[in-house]
XYZ file of C-alpha atoms in Angstrom:
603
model
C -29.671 -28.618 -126.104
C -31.923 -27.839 -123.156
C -29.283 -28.194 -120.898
C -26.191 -26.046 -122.660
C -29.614 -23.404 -122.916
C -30.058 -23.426 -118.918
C -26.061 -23.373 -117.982
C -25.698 -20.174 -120.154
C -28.759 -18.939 -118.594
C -27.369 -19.175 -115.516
C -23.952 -17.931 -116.974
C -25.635 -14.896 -117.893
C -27.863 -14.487 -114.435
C -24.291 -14.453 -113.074
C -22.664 -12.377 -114.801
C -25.297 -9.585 -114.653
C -25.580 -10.129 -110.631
C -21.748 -9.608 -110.523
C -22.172 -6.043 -112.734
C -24.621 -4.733 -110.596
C -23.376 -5.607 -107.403
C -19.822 -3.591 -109.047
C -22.117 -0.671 -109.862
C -23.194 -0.487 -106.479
C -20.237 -0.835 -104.671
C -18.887 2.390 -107.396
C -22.129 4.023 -107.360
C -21.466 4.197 -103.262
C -17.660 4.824 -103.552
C -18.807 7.785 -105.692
C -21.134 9.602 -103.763
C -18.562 9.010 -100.405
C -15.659 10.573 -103.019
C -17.414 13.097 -105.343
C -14.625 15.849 -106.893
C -16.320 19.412 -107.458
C -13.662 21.782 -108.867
C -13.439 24.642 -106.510
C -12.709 27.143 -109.332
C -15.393 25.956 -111.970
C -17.702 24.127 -109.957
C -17.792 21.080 -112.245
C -17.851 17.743 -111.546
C -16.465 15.918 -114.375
C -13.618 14.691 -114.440
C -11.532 13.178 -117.468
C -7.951 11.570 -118.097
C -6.884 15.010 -120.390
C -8.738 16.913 -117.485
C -8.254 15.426 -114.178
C -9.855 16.735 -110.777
C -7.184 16.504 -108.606
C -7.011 17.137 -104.743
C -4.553 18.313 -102.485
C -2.922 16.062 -99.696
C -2.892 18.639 -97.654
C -5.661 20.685 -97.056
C -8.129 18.495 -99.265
C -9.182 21.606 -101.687
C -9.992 19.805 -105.517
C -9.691 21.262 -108.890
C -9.022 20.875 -112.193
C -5.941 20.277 -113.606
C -6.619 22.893 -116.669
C -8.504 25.358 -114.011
C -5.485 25.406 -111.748
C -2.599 24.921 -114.472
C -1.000 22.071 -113.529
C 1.437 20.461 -115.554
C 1.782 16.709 -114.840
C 6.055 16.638 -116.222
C 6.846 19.523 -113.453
C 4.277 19.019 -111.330
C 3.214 16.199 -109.190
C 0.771 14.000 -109.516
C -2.343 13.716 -107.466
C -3.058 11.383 -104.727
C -6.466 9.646 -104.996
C -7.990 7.088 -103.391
C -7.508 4.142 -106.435
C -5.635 1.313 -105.523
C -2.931 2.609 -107.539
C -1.342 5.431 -105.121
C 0.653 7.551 -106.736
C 2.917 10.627 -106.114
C 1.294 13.076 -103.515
C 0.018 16.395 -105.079
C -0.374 20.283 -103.295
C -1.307 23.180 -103.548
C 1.101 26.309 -104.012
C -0.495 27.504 -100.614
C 0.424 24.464 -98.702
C 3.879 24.170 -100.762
C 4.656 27.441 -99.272
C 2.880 26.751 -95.799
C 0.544 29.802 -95.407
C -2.680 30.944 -94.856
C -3.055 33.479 -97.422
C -5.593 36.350 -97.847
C -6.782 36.984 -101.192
C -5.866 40.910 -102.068
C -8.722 41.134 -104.378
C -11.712 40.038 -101.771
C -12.464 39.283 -98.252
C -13.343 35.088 -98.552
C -11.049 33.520 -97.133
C -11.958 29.739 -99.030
C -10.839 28.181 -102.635
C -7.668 27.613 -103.724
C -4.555 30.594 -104.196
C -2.044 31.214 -106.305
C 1.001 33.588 -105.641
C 1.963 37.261 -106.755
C 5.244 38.031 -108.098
C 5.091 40.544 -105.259
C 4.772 37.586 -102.963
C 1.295 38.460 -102.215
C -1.927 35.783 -102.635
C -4.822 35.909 -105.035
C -7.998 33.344 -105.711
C -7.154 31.954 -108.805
C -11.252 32.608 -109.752
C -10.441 36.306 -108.620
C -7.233 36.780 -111.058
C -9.286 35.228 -114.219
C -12.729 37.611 -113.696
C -10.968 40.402 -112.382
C -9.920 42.529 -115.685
C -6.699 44.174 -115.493
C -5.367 40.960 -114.050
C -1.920 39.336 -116.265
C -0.203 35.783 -115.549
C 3.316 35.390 -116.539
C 3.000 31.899 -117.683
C -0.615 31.307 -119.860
C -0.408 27.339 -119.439
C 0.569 27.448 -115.488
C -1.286 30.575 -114.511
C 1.613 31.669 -112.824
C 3.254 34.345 -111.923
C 0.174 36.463 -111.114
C 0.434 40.528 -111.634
C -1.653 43.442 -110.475
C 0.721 46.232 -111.599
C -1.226 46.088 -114.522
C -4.271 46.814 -112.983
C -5.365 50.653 -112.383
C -5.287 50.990 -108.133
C -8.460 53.075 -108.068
C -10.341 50.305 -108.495
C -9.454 49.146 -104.999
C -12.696 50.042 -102.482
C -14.360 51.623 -105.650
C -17.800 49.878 -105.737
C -19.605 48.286 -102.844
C -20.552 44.590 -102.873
C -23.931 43.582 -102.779
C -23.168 40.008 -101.333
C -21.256 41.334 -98.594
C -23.148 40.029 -95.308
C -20.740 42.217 -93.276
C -20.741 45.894 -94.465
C -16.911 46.793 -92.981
C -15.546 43.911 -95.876
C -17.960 45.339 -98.822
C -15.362 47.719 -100.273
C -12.181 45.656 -99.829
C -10.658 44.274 -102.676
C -11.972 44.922 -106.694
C -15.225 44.430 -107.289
C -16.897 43.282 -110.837
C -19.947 44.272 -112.758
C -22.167 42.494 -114.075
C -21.519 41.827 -117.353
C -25.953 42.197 -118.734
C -25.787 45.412 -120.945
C -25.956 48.964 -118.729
C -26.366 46.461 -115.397
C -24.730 48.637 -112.183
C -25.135 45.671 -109.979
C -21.029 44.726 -108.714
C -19.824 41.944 -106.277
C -16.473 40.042 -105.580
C -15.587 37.476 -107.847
C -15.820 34.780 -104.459
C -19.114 36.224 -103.469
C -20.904 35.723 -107.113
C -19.263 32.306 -106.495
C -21.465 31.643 -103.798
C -24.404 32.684 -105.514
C -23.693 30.571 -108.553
C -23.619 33.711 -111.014
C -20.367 32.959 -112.731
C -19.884 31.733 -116.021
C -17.617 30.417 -118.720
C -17.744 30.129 -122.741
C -16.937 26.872 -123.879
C -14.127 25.529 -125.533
C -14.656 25.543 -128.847
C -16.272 29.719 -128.808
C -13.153 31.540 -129.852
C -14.089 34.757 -127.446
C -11.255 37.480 -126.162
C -12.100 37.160 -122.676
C -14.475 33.716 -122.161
C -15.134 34.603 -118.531
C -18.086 36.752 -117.122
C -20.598 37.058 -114.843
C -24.325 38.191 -114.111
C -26.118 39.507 -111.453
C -29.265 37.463 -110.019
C -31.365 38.975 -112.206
C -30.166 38.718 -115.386
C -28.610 35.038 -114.548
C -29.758 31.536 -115.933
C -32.139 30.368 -113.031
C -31.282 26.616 -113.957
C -27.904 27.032 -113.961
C -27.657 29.248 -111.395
C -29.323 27.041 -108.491
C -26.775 23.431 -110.027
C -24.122 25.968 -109.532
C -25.160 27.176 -105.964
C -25.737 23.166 -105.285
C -22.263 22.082 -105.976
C -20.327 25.021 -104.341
C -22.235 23.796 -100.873
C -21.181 20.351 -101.605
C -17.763 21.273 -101.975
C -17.702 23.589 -98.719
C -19.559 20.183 -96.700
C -17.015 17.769 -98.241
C -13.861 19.772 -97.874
C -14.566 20.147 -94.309
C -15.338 16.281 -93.677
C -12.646 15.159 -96.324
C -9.197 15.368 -94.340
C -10.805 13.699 -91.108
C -11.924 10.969 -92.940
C -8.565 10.625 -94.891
C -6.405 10.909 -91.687
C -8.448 7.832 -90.335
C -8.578 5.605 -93.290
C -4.091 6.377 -94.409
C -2.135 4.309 -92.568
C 0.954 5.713 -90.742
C 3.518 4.786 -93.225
C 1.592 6.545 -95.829
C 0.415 9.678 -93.773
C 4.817 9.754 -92.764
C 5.483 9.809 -96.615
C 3.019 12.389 -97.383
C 4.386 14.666 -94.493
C 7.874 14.346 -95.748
C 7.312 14.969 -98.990
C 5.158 18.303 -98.114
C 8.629 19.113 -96.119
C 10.611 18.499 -99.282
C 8.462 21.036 -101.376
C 8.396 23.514 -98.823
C 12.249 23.480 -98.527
C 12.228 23.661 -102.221
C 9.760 26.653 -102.380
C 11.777 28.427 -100.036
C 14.893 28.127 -102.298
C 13.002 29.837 -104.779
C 11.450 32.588 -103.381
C 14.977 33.403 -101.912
C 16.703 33.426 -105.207
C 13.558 34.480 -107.269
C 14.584 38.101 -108.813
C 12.883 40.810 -107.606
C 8.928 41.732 -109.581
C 9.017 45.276 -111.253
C 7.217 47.892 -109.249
C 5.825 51.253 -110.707
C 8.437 53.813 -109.920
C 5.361 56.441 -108.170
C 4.324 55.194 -105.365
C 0.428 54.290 -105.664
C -1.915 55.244 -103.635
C -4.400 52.549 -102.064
C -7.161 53.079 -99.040
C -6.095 50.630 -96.256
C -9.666 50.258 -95.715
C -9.513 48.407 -99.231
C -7.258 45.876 -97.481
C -9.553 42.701 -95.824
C -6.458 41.504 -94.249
C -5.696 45.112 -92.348
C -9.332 45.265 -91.430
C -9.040 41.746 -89.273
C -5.894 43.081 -87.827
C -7.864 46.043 -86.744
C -10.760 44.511 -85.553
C -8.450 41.386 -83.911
C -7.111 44.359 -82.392
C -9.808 46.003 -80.749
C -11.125 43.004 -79.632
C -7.912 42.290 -77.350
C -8.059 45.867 -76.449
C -11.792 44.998 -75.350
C -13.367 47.646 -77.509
C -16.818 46.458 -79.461
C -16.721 47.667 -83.123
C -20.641 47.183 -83.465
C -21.184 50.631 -81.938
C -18.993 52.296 -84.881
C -21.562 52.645 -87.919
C -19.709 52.429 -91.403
C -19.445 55.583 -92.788
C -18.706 55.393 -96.778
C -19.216 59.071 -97.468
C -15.748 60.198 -98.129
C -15.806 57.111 -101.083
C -18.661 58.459 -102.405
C -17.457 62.184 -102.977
C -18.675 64.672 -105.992
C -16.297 65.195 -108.860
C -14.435 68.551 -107.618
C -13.638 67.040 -104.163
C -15.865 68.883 -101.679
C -17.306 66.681 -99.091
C -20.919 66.459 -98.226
C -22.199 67.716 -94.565
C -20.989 66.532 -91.785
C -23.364 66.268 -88.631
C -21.857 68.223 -85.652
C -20.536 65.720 -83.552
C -16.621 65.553 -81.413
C -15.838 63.368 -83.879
C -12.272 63.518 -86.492
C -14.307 63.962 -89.162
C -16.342 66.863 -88.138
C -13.191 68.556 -87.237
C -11.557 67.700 -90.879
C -15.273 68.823 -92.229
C -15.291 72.194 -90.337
C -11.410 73.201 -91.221
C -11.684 72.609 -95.110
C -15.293 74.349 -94.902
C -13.393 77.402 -93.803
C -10.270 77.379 -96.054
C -12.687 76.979 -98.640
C -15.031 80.241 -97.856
C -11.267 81.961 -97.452
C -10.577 80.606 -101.040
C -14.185 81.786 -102.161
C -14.093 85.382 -100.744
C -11.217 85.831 -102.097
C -11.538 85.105 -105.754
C -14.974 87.018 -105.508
C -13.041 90.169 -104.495
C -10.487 89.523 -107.549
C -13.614 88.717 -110.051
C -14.968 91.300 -108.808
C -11.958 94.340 -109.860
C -12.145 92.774 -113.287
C -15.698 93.073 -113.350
C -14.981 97.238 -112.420
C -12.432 97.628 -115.251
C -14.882 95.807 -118.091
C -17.608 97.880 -117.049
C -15.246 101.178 -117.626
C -13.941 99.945 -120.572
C -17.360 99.527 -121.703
C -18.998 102.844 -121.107
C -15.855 104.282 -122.864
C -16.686 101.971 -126.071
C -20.414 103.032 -125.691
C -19.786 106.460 -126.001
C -16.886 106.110 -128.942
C -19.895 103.947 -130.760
C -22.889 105.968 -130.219
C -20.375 109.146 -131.908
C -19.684 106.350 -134.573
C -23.674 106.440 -135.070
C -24.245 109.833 -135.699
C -21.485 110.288 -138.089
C -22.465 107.214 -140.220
C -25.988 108.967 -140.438
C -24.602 112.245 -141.110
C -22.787 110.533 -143.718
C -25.680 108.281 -145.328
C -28.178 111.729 -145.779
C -25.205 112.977 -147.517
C -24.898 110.222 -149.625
C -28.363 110.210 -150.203
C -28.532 114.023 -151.926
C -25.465 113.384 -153.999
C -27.454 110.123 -155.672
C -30.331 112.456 -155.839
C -28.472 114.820 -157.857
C -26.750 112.065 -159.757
C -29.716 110.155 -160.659
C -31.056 113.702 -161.790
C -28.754 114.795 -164.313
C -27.835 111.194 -165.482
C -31.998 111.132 -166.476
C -31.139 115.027 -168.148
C -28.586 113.002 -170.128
C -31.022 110.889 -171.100
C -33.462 113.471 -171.953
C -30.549 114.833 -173.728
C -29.755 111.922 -176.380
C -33.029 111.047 -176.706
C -32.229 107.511 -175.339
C -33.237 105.908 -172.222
C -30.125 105.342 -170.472
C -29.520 102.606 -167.733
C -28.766 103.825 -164.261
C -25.171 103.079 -163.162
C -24.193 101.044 -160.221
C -23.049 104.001 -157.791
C -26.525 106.066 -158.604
C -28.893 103.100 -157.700
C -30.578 102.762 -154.178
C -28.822 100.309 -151.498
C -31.139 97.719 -151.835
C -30.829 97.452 -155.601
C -27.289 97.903 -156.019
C -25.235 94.277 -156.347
C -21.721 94.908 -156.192
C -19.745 93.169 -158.506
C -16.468 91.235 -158.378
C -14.189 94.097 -158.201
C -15.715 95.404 -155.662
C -15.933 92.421 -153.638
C -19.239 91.291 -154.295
C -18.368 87.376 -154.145
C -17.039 87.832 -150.368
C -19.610 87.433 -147.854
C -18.904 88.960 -144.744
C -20.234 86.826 -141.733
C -21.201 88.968 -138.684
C -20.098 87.202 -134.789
C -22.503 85.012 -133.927
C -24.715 86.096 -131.145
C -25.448 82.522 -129.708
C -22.575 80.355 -128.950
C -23.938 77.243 -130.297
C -21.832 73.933 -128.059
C -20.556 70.697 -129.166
C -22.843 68.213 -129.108
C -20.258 65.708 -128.370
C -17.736 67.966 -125.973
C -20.260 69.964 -124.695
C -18.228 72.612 -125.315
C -18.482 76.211 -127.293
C -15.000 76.913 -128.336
C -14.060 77.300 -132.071
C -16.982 78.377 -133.330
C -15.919 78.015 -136.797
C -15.076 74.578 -136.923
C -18.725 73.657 -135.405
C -20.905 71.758 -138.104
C -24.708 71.635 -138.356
C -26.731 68.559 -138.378
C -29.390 68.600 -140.521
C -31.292 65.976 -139.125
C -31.081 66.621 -135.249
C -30.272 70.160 -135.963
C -27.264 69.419 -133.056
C -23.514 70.968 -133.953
C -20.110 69.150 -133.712
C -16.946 69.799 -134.405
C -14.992 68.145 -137.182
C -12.519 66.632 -134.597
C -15.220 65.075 -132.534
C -17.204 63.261 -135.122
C -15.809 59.174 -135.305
C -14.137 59.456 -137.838
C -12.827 63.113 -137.270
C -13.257 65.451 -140.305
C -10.235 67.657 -141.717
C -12.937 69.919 -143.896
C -15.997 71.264 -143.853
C -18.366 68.768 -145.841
C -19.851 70.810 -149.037
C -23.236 71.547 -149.275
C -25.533 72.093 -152.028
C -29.687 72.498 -153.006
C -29.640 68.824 -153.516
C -27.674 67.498 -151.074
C -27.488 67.972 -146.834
C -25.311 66.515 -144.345
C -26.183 64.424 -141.382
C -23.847 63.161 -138.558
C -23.305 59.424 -138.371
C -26.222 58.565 -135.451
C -28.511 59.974 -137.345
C -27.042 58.296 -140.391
C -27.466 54.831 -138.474
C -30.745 55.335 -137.006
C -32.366 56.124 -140.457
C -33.904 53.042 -142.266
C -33.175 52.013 -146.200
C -36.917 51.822 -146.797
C -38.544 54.408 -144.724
C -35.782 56.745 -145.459
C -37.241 60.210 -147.822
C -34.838 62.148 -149.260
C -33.663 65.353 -147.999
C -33.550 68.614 -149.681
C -32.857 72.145 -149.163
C -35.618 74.775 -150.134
C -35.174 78.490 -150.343
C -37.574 80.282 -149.358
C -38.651 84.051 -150.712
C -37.065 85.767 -147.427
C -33.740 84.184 -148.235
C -33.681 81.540 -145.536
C -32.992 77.770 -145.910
C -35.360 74.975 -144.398
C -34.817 71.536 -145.150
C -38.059 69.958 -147.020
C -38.827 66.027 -147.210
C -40.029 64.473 -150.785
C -42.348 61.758 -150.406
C -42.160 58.952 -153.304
C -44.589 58.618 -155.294
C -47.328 55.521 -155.497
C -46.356 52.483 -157.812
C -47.891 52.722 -160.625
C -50.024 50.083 -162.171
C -48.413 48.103 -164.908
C -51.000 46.039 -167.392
C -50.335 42.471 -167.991
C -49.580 42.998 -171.710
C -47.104 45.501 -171.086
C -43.522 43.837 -170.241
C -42.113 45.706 -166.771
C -39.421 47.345 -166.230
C -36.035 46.258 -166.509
C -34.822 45.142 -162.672
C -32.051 47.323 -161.820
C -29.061 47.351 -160.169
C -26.891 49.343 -157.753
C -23.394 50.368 -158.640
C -21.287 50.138 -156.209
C -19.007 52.610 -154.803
C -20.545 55.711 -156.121
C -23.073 56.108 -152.839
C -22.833 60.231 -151.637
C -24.496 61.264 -148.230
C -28.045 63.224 -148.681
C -28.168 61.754 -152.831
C -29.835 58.362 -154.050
C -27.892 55.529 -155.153
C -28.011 55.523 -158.800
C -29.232 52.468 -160.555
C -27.895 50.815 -164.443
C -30.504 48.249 -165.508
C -29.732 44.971 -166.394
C -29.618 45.562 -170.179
C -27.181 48.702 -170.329
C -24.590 47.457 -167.704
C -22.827 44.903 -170.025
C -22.696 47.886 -172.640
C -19.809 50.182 -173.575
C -19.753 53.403 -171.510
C -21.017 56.400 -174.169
C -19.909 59.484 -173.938
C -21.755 62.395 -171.852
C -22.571 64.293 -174.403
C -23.740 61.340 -176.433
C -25.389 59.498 -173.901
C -29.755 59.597 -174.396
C -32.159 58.465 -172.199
C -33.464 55.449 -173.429
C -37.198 54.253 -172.534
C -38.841 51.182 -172.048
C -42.316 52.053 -173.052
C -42.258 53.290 -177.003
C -43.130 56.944 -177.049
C -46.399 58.204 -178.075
C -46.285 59.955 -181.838
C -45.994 63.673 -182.151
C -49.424 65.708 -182.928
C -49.631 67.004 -186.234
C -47.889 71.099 -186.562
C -50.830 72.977 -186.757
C -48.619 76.424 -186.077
C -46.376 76.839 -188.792
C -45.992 80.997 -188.256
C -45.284 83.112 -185.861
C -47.664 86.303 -185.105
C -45.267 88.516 -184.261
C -42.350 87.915 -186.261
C -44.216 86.153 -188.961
C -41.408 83.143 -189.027
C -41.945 79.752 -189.286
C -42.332 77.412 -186.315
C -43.628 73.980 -184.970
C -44.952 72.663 -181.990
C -41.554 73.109 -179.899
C -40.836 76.822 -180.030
C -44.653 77.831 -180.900
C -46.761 78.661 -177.858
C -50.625 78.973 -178.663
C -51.571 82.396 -177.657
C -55.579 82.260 -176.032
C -58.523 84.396 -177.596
């Protein structure tokens, strides 16, 4: 026994040596070979999700990052002892150099336009606007989609040169009201973009943040890998060109000659990508491949760009298109400045002197209606003192026809004063006639003071709006009553179930309206022996704006619905007994009475 016990000790000893000395030599065949996706910056890599790396120019990805499908596709070349079919990128497949036409970097891995042009894959999944043709291969990419003028609109604030800050689309960050914006490539850098995860079922599942608003953790692993990836990408084709052998380096050339024969096929018979049938307009300055043309330009013409500061104040224009001032300098945009400055004051002087005869024929017009209305006046009070003797002499013998028959007589509508008389219906008494208003109150959503009528008061921010403008639009004015108000739907929001007092609107003796709050009275105390009140509950559906929700207790809401005029209010507390009728007759009329239509008259 002691012997079988120290052979499988040794066994074991063995065995575990062996495992370690397998970890290490993986452990160190790992860190000499580690795969960071250029597009995610991940490093794990799975059979359903490979990292794969081109046999070309070395760049690694995913295999669900970049879309590649292993039955179309090749497969990638790795280092296993197992070599397999060579794999490339579309780039290499197509042997360019391509510029990205949504940012200046020049690094990561493309993917082709059906325009023929080249985009960072990262840069056509966080640019919005951005469609693929194919979902699964990420391919064809298209930017017709996209609106042009967000070409050079925003500024980068990665940008370490300040000529290549407005080329290409810039994002936002994606943290609330944020007005931070960068290139997709250059938040790469930085570590500031992000992804949801599988399983979140989100619309768009890319998105990025600014430094401030970022995950600090996350952030600086991010910012870690993308500088391993830029070291090992650089150091990863000389070491594979020493350690292939020539038979395998001459197989991986001729197959990169067979794809690039086949991708020129292609592209000759591929049919031509739709184009917009206007022509859109683009600044060339937006364009970080015409920039190094210009500046690989001037540097064979021997002229130093340094001197030339960047000037972005044509981007950043007002809203009606005037230009702000120009230093004078002999420079092409002085000149440019100084023209349009005077076409303008042309433009100017001339609508003042056309403003200017309409001004001249209202003010005419308006002396003539002056003088027409101040005739108006004295007729109307010519008039009125006339008016006023004949109801004088009307009133006077209607009260001798009184004296007359012995009978008082009421005054008839015509004979009473102005401010007594109420017209009635045939006379048009239910038709209010609303005078102009003298204000012009605007639209507190339009900003705007046009159809008057249609404007509707807030009673609650005291702001106006017109029916179409509310969300939802209204087709009617919303009927008010004494009860009831109306309140837009911000206001209806912001208000809170429990601190919310209802609304009401009070008429005051002058005839004016103000809206007045009522408060809720305390809870009352309820004694122990007393049984509380029934818990009630809400009915649905019958909620009006400006009215409490009516409540059904418990009891009554399993009950047959009674009629109106049969329905009683029904208490919980038993009502306290009628006092004895100690009026039974009436003083006056010396009828008979109790205590409901008796009224004690004091000593």
């Amino acid at each position: 026994m002691i012997v079988q016990m120290t052979v499988i000790l040794k066994l074991e000893m063995l065995q575990d040596s062996l495992i370690l000395e397998k970890s290490q030599n993986w452990s160190s065949q790992k860190m000499d070979h580690i795969l960071i996706c250029c597009v995610c910056l991940g490093d794990n890599s799975e059979d359903a999700d490979e990292i794969i790396q081109c046999d070309n120019c070395g760049i690694t990805v995913h295999e669900g990052c970049y879309g590649v499908d292993g039955e179309s596709d090749s497969i990638m070349s790795s280092a296993s002892e197992n070599s397999t079919e060579p794999w490339f990128c579309d780039a290499c497949k197509c042997g360019v150099s391509p510029s990205c036409e949504l940012c200046p970097n020049q690094d990561g891995i493309f993917k082709e336009t059906d325009a023929g042009r080249w985009v960072h894959i990262v840069c056509a999944l966080y640019v919005p606007g951005v469609a693929f043709g194919d979902i699964d291969k990420l391919r064809p990419v298209t930017l017709t989609e996209m609106n042009y003028s967000k070409y050079g609109a925003k500024e980068c604030s990665f940008c370490e040169d300040p000529r290549f800050a407005r080329t290409g689309v810039c994002i936002s960050c994606d943290a609330g009201m944020c007005r931070a914006y960068f290139h997709v490539t250059c938040a790469q850098k930085e570590g500031l973009l992000s992804e949801a995860a599988a399983e979140e079922d989100i619309a768009d599942p890319f998105f990025a943040y600014c430094k401030q608003h970022a995950d600090r953790l996350d952030r600086k692993w991010k910012r870690k890998n993308y500088l391993a990836l830029q070291s090992y990408c650089k150091m990863s084709l000389q070491e594979r060109e020493k350690q292939l052998s020539p038979e395998a380096q001459a197989r991986i050339n001729a197959r990169l000659q067979q794809y690039r024969a086949k991708a020129e096929l292609a592209r000759s018979t591929r049919p031509q990508a739709w184009v917009p049938r206007e022509k859109l307009p683009r600044p060339l300055t937006s364009s970080a491949s015409a920039i190094r043309k210009l500046m690989r330009k001037a540097e064979l013409m021997g002229i130093s760009t340094d001197i030339f500061p960047v000037d972005n104040s044509d981007t950043s224009s007002s809203v009606d298109g005037r230009r702000k001032h120009k230093q004078p300098a002999l420079t092409a945009d002085f000149v440019n400045y100084y023209f349009e400055r005077n076409m303008r004051m042309i433009q100017i002087q001339e609508n003042m002197a056309e403003q200017k005869n309409i001004k001249d024929k209202l003010e005419n017009e308006q002396e003539k209606l002056h003088v027409e209305y101040n005739k108006l006046c004295e007729s109307l009070e010519e008039l009125q003192n006339l008016n006023g003797k004949l109801r004088s002499e009307g009133q006077g013998i209607w009260a001798l026809l009184g004296r007359i028959t012995g009978q008082k007589l009421n005054v008839p509508a015509i004979l009473r004063a102005p401010k007594e008389r109420k017209p009635s219906k045939k006379e048009g008494g239910t038709q209010k006639t609303s005078a102009l208003p003298t204000v012009l109150y605007s639209c507190g959503i339009c900003k705007k003071n046009h159809d008057q009528h249609l404007l509707l008061l807030c009673d609650t921010c005291k702001l106006h709006y017109h029916l179409g403008c509310l969300d939802p639009p209204l087709t009617r004015m919303p009927r008010k009553t004494k009860n009831s108000y109306w309140q837009c739907s911000e206001c209806d929001q912001a208000g809170s179930s429990d601190m919310e007092a209802e609304m009401a609107m009070e008429t005051l003796p002058d005839g004016t309206k103000r809206s007045r709050r009522q408060i809720k009275e305390p809870v009352k105390f309820v004694p122990q022996d007393v049984p509380p009140e029934p818990k009630k509950i809400p009915i649905r559906n019958t909620r009006t704006r400006g009215r409490k929700r009516t409540f059904v207790p418990e009891e009554e809401k399993h009950e047959e619905r009674v009629p109106r005029e049969r329905r009683q209010r029904q208490s919980v507390l038993q009502k306290k007994p009628k006092a004895e009728d100690l009026r039974t007759e009436c003083s006056t009329c010396k009828g008979t009475g109790d205590n409901e239509n008796l009224v004690r008259y004091p000593s």
